[in-house]
Structures are given as C-alpha cells and as structure tokens.
mmCIF file of C-alpha atoms in Angstrom:
data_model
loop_
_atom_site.group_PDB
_atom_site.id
_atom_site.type_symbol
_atom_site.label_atom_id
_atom_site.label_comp_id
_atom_site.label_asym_id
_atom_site.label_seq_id
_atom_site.Cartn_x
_atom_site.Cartn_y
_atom_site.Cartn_z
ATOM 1 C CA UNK A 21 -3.256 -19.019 59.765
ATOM 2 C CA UNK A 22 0.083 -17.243 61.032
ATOM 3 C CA UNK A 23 -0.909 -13.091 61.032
ATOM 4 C CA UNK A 24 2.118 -12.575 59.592
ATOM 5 C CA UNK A 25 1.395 -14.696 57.043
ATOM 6 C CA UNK A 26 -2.094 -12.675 56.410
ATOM 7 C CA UNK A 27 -0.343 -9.486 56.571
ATOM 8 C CA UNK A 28 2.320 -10.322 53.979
ATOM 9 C CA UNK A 29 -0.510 -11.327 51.003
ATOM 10 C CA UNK A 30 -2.440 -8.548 51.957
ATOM 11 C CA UNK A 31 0.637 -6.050 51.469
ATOM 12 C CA UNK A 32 1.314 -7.931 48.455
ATOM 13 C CA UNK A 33 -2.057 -7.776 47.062
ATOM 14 C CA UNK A 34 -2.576 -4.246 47.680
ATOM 15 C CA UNK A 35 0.924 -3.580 45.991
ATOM 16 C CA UNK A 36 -0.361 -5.017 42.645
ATOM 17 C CA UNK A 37 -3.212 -3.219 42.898
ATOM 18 C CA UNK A 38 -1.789 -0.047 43.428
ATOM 19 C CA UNK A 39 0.303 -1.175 40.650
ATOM 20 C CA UNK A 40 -2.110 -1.976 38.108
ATOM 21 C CA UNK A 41 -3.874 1.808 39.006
ATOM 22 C CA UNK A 42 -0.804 3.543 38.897
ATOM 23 C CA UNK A 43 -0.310 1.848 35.196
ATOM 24 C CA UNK A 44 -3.692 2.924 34.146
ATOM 25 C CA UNK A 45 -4.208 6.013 36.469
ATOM 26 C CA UNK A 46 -7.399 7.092 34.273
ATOM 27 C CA UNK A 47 -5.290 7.466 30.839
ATOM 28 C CA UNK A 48 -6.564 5.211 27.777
ATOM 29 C CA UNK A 49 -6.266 5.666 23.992
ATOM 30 C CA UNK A 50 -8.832 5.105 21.539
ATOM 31 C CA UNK A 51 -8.213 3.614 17.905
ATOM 32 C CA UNK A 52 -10.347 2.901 15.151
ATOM 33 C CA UNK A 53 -9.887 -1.217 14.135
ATOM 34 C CA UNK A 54 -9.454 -0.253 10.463
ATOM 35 C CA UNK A 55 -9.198 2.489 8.383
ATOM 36 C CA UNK A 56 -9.265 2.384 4.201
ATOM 37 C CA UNK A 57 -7.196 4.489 2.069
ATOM 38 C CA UNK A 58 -6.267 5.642 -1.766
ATOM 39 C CA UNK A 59 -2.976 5.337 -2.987
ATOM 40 C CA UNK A 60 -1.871 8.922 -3.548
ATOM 41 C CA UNK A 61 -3.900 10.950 -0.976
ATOM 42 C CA UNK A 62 -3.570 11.947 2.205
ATOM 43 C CA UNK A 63 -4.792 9.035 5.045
ATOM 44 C CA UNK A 64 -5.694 9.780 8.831
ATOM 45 C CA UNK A 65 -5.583 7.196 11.438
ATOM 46 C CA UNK A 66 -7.821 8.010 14.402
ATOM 47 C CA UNK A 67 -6.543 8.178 17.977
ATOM 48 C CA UNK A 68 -7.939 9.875 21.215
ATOM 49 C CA UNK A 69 -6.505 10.120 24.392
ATOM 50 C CA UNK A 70 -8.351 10.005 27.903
ATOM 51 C CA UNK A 71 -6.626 11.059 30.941
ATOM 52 C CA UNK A 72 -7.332 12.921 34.409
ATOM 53 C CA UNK A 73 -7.936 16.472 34.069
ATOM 54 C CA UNK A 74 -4.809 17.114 37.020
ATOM 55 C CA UNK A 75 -2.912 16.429 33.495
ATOM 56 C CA UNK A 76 -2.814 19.230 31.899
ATOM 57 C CA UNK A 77 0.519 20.062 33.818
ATOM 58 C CA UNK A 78 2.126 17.331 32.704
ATOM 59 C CA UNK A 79 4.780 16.107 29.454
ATOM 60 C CA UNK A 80 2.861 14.153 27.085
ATOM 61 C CA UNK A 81 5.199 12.151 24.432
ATOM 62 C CA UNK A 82 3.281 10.897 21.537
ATOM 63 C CA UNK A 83 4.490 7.914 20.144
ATOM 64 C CA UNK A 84 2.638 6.287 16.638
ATOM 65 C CA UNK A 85 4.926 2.598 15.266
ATOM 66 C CA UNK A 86 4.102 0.393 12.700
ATOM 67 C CA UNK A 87 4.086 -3.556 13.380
ATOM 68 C CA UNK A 88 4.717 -4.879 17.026
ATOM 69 C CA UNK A 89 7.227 -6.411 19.127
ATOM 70 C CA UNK A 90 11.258 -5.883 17.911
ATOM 71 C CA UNK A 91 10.393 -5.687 14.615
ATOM 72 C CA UNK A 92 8.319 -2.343 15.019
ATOM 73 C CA UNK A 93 9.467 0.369 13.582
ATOM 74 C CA UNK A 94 9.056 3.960 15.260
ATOM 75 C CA UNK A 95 7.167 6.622 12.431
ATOM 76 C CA UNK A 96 6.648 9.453 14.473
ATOM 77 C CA UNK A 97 7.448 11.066 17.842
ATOM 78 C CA UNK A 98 6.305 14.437 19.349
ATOM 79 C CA UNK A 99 6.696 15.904 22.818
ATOM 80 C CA UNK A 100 3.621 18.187 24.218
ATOM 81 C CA UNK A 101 5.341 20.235 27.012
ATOM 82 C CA UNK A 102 2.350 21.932 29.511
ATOM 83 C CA UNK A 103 1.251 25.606 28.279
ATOM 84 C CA UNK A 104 2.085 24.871 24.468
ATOM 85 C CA UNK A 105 -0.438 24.080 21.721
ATOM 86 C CA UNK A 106 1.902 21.879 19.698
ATOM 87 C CA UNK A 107 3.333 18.543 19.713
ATOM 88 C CA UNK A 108 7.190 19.632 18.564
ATOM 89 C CA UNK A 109 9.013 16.183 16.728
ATOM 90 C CA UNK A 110 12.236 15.440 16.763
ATOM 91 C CA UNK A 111 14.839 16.810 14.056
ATOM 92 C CA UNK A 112 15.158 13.846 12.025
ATOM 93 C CA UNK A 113 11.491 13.018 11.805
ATOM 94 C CA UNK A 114 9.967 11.914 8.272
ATOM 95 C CA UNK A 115 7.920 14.892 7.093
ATOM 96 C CA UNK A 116 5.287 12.222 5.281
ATOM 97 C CA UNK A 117 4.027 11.908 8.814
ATOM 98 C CA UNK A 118 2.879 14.404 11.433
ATOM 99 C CA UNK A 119 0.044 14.685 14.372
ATOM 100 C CA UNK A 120 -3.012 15.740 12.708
ATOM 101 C CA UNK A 121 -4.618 16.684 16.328
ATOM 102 C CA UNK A 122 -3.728 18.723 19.509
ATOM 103 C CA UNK A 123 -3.038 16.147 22.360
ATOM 104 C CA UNK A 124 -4.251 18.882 24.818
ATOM 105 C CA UNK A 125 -7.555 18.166 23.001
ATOM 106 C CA UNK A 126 -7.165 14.604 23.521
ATOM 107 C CA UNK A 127 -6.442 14.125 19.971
ATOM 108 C CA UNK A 128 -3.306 12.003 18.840
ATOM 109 C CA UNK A 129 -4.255 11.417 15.447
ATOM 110 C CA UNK A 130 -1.708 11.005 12.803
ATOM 111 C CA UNK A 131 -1.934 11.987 9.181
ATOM 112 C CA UNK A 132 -0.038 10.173 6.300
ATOM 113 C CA UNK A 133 0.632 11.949 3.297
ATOM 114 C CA UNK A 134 0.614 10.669 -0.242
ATOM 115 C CA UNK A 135 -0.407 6.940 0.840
ATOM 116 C CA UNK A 136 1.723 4.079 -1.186
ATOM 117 C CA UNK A 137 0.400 0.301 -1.355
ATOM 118 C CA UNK A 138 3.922 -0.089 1.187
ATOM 119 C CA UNK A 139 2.357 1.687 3.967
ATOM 120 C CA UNK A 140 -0.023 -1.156 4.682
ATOM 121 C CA UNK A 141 0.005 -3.069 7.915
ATOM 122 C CA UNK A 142 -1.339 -2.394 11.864
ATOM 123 C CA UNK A 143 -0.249 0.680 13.286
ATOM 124 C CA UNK A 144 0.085 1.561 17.415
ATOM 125 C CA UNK A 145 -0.965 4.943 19.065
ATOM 126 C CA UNK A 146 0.863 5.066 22.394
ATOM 127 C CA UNK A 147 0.875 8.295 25.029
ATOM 128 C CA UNK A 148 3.718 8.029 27.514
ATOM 129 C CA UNK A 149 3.549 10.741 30.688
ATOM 130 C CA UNK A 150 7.018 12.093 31.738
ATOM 131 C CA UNK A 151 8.289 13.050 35.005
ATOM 132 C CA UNK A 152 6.014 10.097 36.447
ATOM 133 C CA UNK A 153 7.147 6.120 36.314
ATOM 134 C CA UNK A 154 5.410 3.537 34.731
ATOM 135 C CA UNK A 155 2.405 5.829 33.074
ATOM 136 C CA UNK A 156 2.062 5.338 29.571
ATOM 137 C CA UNK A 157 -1.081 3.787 27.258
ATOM 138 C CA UNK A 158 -1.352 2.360 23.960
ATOM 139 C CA UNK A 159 -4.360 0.063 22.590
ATOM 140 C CA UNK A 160 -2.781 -2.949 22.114
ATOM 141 C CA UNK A 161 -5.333 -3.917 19.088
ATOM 142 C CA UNK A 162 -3.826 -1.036 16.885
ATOM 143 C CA UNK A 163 -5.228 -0.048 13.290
ATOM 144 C CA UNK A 164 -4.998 -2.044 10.496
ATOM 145 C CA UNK A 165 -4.302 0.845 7.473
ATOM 146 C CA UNK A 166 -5.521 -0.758 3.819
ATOM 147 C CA UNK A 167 -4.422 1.047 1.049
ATOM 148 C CA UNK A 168 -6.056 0.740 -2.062
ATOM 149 C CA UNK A 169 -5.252 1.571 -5.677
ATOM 150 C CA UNK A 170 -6.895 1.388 -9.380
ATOM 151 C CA UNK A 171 -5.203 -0.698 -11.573
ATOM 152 C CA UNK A 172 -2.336 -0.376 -13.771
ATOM 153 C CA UNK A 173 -1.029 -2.368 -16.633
ATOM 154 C CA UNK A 174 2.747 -1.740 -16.142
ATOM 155 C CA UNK A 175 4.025 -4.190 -19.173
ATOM 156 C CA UNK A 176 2.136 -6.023 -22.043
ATOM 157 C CA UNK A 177 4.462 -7.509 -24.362
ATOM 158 C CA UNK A 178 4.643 -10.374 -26.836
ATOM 159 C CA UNK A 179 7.228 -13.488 -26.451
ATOM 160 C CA UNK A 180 8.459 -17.052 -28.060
ATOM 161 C CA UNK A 181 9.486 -17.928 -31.419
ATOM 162 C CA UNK A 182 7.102 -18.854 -34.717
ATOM 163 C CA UNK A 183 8.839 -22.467 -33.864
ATOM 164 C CA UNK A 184 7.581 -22.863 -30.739
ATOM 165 C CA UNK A 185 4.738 -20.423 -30.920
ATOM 166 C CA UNK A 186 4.087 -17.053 -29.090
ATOM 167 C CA UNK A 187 2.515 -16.047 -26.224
ATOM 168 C CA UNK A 188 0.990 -12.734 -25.264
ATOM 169 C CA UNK A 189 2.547 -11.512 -21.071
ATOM 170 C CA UNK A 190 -0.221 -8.935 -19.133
ATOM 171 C CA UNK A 191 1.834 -7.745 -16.078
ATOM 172 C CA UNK A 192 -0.658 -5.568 -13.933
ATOM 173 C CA UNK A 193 -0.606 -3.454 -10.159
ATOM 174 C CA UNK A 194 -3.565 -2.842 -8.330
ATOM 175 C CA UNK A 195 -4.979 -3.305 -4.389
ATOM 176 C CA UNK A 196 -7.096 -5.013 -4.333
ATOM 177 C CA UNK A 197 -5.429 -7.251 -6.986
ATOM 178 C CA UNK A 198 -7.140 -6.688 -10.063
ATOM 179 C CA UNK A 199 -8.788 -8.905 -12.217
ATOM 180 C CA UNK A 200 -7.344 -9.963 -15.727
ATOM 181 C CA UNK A 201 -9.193 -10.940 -18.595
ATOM 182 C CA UNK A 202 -8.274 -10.909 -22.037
ATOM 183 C CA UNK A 203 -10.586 -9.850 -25.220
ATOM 184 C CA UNK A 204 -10.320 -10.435 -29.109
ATOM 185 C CA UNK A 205 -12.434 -8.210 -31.240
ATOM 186 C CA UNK A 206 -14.746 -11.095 -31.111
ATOM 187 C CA UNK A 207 -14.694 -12.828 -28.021
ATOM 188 C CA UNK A 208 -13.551 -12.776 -24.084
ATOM 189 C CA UNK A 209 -10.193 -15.629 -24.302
ATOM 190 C CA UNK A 210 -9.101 -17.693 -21.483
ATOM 191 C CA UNK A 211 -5.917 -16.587 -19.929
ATOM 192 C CA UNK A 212 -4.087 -18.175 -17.195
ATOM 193 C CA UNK A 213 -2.034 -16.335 -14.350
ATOM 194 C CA UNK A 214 1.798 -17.197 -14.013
ATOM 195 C CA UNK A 215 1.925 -15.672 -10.487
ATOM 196 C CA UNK A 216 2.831 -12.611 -8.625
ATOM 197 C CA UNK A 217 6.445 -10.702 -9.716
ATOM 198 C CA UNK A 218 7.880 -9.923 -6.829
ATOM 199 C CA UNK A 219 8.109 -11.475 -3.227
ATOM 200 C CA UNK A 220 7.177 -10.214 -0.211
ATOM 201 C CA UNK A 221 4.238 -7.613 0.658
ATOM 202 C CA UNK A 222 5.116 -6.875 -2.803
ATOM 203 C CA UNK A 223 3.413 -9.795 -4.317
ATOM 204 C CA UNK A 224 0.448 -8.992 -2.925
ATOM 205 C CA UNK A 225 -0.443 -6.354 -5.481
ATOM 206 C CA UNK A 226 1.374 -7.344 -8.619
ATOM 207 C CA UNK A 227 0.629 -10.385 -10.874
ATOM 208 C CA UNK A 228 0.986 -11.206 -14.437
ATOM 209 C CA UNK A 229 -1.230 -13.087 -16.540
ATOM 210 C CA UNK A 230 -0.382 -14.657 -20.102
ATOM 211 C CA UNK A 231 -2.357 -15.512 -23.388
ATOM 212 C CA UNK A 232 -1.231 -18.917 -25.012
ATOM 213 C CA UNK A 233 -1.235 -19.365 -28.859
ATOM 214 C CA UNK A 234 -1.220 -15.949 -29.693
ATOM 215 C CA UNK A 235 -1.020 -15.614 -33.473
ATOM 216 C CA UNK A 236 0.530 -13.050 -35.739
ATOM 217 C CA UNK A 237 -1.892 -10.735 -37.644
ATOM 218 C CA UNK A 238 -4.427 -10.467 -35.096
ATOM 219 C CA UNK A 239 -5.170 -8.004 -32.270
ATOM 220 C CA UNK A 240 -5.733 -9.068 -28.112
ATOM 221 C CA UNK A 241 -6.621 -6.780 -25.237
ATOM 222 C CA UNK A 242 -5.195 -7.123 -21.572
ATOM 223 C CA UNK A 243 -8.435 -5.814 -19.280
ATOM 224 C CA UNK A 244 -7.599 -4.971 -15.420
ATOM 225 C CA UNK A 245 -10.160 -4.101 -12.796
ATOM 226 C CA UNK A 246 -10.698 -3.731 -9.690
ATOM 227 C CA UNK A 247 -13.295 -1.929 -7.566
ATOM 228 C CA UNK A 248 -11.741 1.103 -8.231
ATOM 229 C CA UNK A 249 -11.616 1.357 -11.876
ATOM 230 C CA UNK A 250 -10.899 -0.453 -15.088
ATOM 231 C CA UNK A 251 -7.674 -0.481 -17.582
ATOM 232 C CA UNK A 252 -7.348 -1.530 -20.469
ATOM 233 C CA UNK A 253 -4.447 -1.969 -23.221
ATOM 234 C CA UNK A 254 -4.074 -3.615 -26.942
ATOM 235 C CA UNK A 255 -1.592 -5.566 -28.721
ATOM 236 C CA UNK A 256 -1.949 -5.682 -32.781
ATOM 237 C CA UNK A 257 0.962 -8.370 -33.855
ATOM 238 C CA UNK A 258 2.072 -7.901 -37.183
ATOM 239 C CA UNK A 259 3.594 -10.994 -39.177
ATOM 240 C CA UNK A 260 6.827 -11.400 -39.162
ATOM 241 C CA UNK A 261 9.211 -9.413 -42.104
ATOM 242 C CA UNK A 262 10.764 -11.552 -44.287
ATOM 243 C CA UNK A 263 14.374 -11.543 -43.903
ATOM 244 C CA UNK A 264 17.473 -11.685 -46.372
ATOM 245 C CA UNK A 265 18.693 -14.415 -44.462
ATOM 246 C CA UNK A 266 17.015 -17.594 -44.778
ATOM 247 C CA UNK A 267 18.028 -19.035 -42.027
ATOM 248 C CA UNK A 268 16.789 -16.282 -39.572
ATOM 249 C CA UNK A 269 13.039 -15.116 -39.364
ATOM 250 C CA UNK A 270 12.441 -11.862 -38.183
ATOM 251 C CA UNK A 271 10.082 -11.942 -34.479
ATOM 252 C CA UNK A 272 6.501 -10.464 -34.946
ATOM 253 C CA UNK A 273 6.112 -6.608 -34.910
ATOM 254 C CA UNK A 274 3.596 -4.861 -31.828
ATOM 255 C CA UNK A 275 1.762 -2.310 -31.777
ATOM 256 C CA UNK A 276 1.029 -0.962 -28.426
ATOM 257 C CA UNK A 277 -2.530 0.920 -27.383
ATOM 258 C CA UNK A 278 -3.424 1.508 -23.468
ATOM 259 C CA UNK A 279 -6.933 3.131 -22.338
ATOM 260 C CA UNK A 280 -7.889 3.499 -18.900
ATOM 261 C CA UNK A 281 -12.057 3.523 -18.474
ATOM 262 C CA UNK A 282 -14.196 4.161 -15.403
ATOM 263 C CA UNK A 283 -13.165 7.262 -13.616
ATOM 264 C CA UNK A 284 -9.670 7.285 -15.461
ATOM 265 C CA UNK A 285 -8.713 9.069 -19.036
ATOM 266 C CA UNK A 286 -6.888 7.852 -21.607
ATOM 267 C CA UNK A 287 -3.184 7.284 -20.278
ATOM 268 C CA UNK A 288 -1.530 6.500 -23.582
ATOM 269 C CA UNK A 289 -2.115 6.525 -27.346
ATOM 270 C CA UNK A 290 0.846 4.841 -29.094
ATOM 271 C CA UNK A 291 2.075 2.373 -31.810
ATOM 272 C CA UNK A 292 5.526 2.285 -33.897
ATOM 273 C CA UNK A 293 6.552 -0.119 -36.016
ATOM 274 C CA UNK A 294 10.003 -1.347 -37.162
ATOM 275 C CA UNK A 295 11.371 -3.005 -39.893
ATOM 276 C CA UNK A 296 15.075 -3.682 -40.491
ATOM 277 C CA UNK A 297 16.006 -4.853 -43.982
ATOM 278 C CA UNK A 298 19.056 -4.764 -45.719
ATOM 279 C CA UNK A 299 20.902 -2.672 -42.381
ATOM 280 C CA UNK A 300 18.644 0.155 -42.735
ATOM 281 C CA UNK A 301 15.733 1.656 -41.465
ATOM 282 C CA UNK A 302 12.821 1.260 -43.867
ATOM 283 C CA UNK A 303 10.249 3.043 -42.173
ATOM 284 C CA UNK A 304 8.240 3.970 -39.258
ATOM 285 C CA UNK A 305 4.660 4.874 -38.640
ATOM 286 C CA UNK A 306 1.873 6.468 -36.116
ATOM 287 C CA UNK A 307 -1.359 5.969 -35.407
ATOM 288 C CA UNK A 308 -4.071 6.657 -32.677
ATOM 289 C CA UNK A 309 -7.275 5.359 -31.855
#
C-alpha cells in the first residue's frame, strides 16, 4: 500500500477521533426518562451535569426546550459566568420557569411553576461551554413531563325537543381522562361518549358523554373519575310549563347540583327555576342538598 496513502487515513482517523473527544471532552448531562406532575403545583425536572474539574473557569449557558428538531421551542436560558453562584436569564425570560439548581454544583434542574395539562410533552436539558468550539451536551432521550389532574365536570346540560325526545350532555376535563358513568336514584344507566371537544393535545383531556331518552320529571347524575378523585353533578328535569300558546310547548326546566367526593369538597350547591307565563316572571326558587 502507497505510505502516503497510510499516512492520509491515519491523519484522518485520528482527526475524528480527536473530534469526537473534543465534542464530549468529559461533559454529559443526566435526565430522568419521566417525571409525573399535578396540575396546579409546582413540577421539577431533574438534570445533572458532569464535566472536568479544569471547568470551573469556564461560561456555562444552560439551555432547557420543549419538543425537538425546528419545531422546539426554547423555555429557558441562563448564563453561569466563573466566580458567580447564579445562573442570570435573559430579560425577556418567562418567570413560570427558572433553574431550580446551581450549575457549579452540577445541577441544571428546572422548576415549573403552577403545572397546566398544556405543559405536557419531552423536554431537553442541554449545557453549552463558551469561549471553546464545538463543546456542548444534551441527552438526546429528554424527559417526558405528564401532568395530571382530578376531574372536572365543566357543562351538564339538557337538549332536544318533547317531539323528538331529550337527551342529557356530560362534558368533563381530567388527565388521565376520566371515566363517565351516569346514575338514577335507582340504577347505574348506560351512556355513550360523543367524543373529545376540542382538537389537538386538547382532546386528549376533554370528552363529553350523553344520556339518551332522558325523561322529564326525573333526576340523572353525571359521575367523573379518575385516579385522582371523583366528581359528581345532578340534573332534576322538571316537566315542561304549559304555555298560553298552543302551538308552542315550553322546553323542560333543570335544576343543577355538582359535588366533588374523594379528596375534593363540595364545589357547588345550586338550582333555580324559571317559569315565564303571561310575559312575566312568576317565580323563582332555592334549594340545597
């Protein structure tokens, strides 16, 4: 084989080696796979950083995304300049996020306040050394945040026509997506699910769930629960009023009660009723249970 040939790989090889040492030169992040949240409260996604002890005189930038690729979207980033004991942001950062840790300490941990059911997805940890080419590291598995939250019937309502009959709508929020069932004073009814209300990640924790051949007179509970808690709320239908015209029938009256159970209180103790006759308001009434 030609020796210059030899000495050409060789310089090569030992060119992407130097490369591939330079890249890592001893500096690695650490990142939990998956961390669980409440919706609410305050959520901390581990991260620890590794790097050569030499380091300590160098510019650390701290840089946490959510998603990968173009469509990632930059949450927070800090600079840690040698001597100081803080990571200083920039002036436009989002106060719902800062660095929970010192990265001095080797800890680039960021917290998320008040955690909403949108912050879910995989978030990236990445420590970038400046003044030096090419040094950076970022766990290319990331975190996969889950945010949770206890249910919550956000509508229960009553539609159709005495023609045509009426049907009872249970629209309900929840992560995991709760669990609908539907209860007479009697017995546990079948109910059916018309599908989430929203597209998107937002579909993912809303849903609605109806009651066919729902009859005036008689009372029907929407039940929600997840692993997190239970909620529950209670339609009474009234029968319709009689009306002066004969050729218009008044719509069934409702009477709304919601009770949250588990480790929830009662949200909401409420009922009116209506009745228009003759243009004029007949009367209204209250009652709790």
């Amino acid at each position: 084989m030609d020796a210059r040939l030899v000495c050409s790989s060789l310089t090569l090889l030992l060119s992407i080696t130097g490369a591939l040492s330079s890249a890592d030169d001893g500096w690695f992040v650490k990142v939990q796979p998956e961390v669980r949240g409440i919706e609410g409260y305050p959520v901390v996604l581990p991260c620890t950083l590794s790097h050569p002890q030499h380091s300590q005189h160098s510019s650390l930038q701290v840089v946490w995304r959510l998603g990968h690729g173009q469509s990632a979207i930059i949450l927070y980033r800090c600079t840690s300049k040698p001597g100081t004991p803080t990571c200083e942001p920039g002036p436009k950062q989002d106060q719902r996020y800062r660095l929970e840790g010192n990265p001095r300490e080797h800890d680039l941990s960021l917290r998320i306040s008040g955690a909403t059911l949108q912050d879910n997805g995989r978030y990236y940890c990445r420590v970038e050394i400046q003044g030096r080419e090419h040094i950076s590291s970022e766990d290319k598995m990331g975190t996969r945040l889950r945010v949770e939250a206890p249910p919550k019937i956000l509508t229960l309502s009553v539609e159709g026509t005495e023609q045509s009959g009426y049907r009872a709508l249970c629209q309900v929020r929840g992560s995991p997506l709760p669990d609908v069932q539907w209860l007479s004073p009697d017995d546990l009814l079948e109910g059916s699910l018309v599908g989430p209300v929203a597209q998107g990640s937002a579909g993912h924790y809303h849903t609605v769930s109806q009651l066919r051949d729902v009859e005036p007179g008689q009372q029907y509970t929407c039940s929600a629960s997840n692993p997190l808690g239970k909620e529950q709320a209670t339609l009474y239908v009234l029968p319709p009023q009689p009306s002066l015209s004969l050729a218009v029938a008044s719509p069934p009256l409702l009477l709304l009660l919601s009770v949250s159970l588990g480790a929830k209180v009662l949200l909401l103790v409420g009922m009116g009723v209506w009745m228009v006759q003759g243009g004029a308001l007949q009367g209204i009434s209250c009652r709790k249970k």
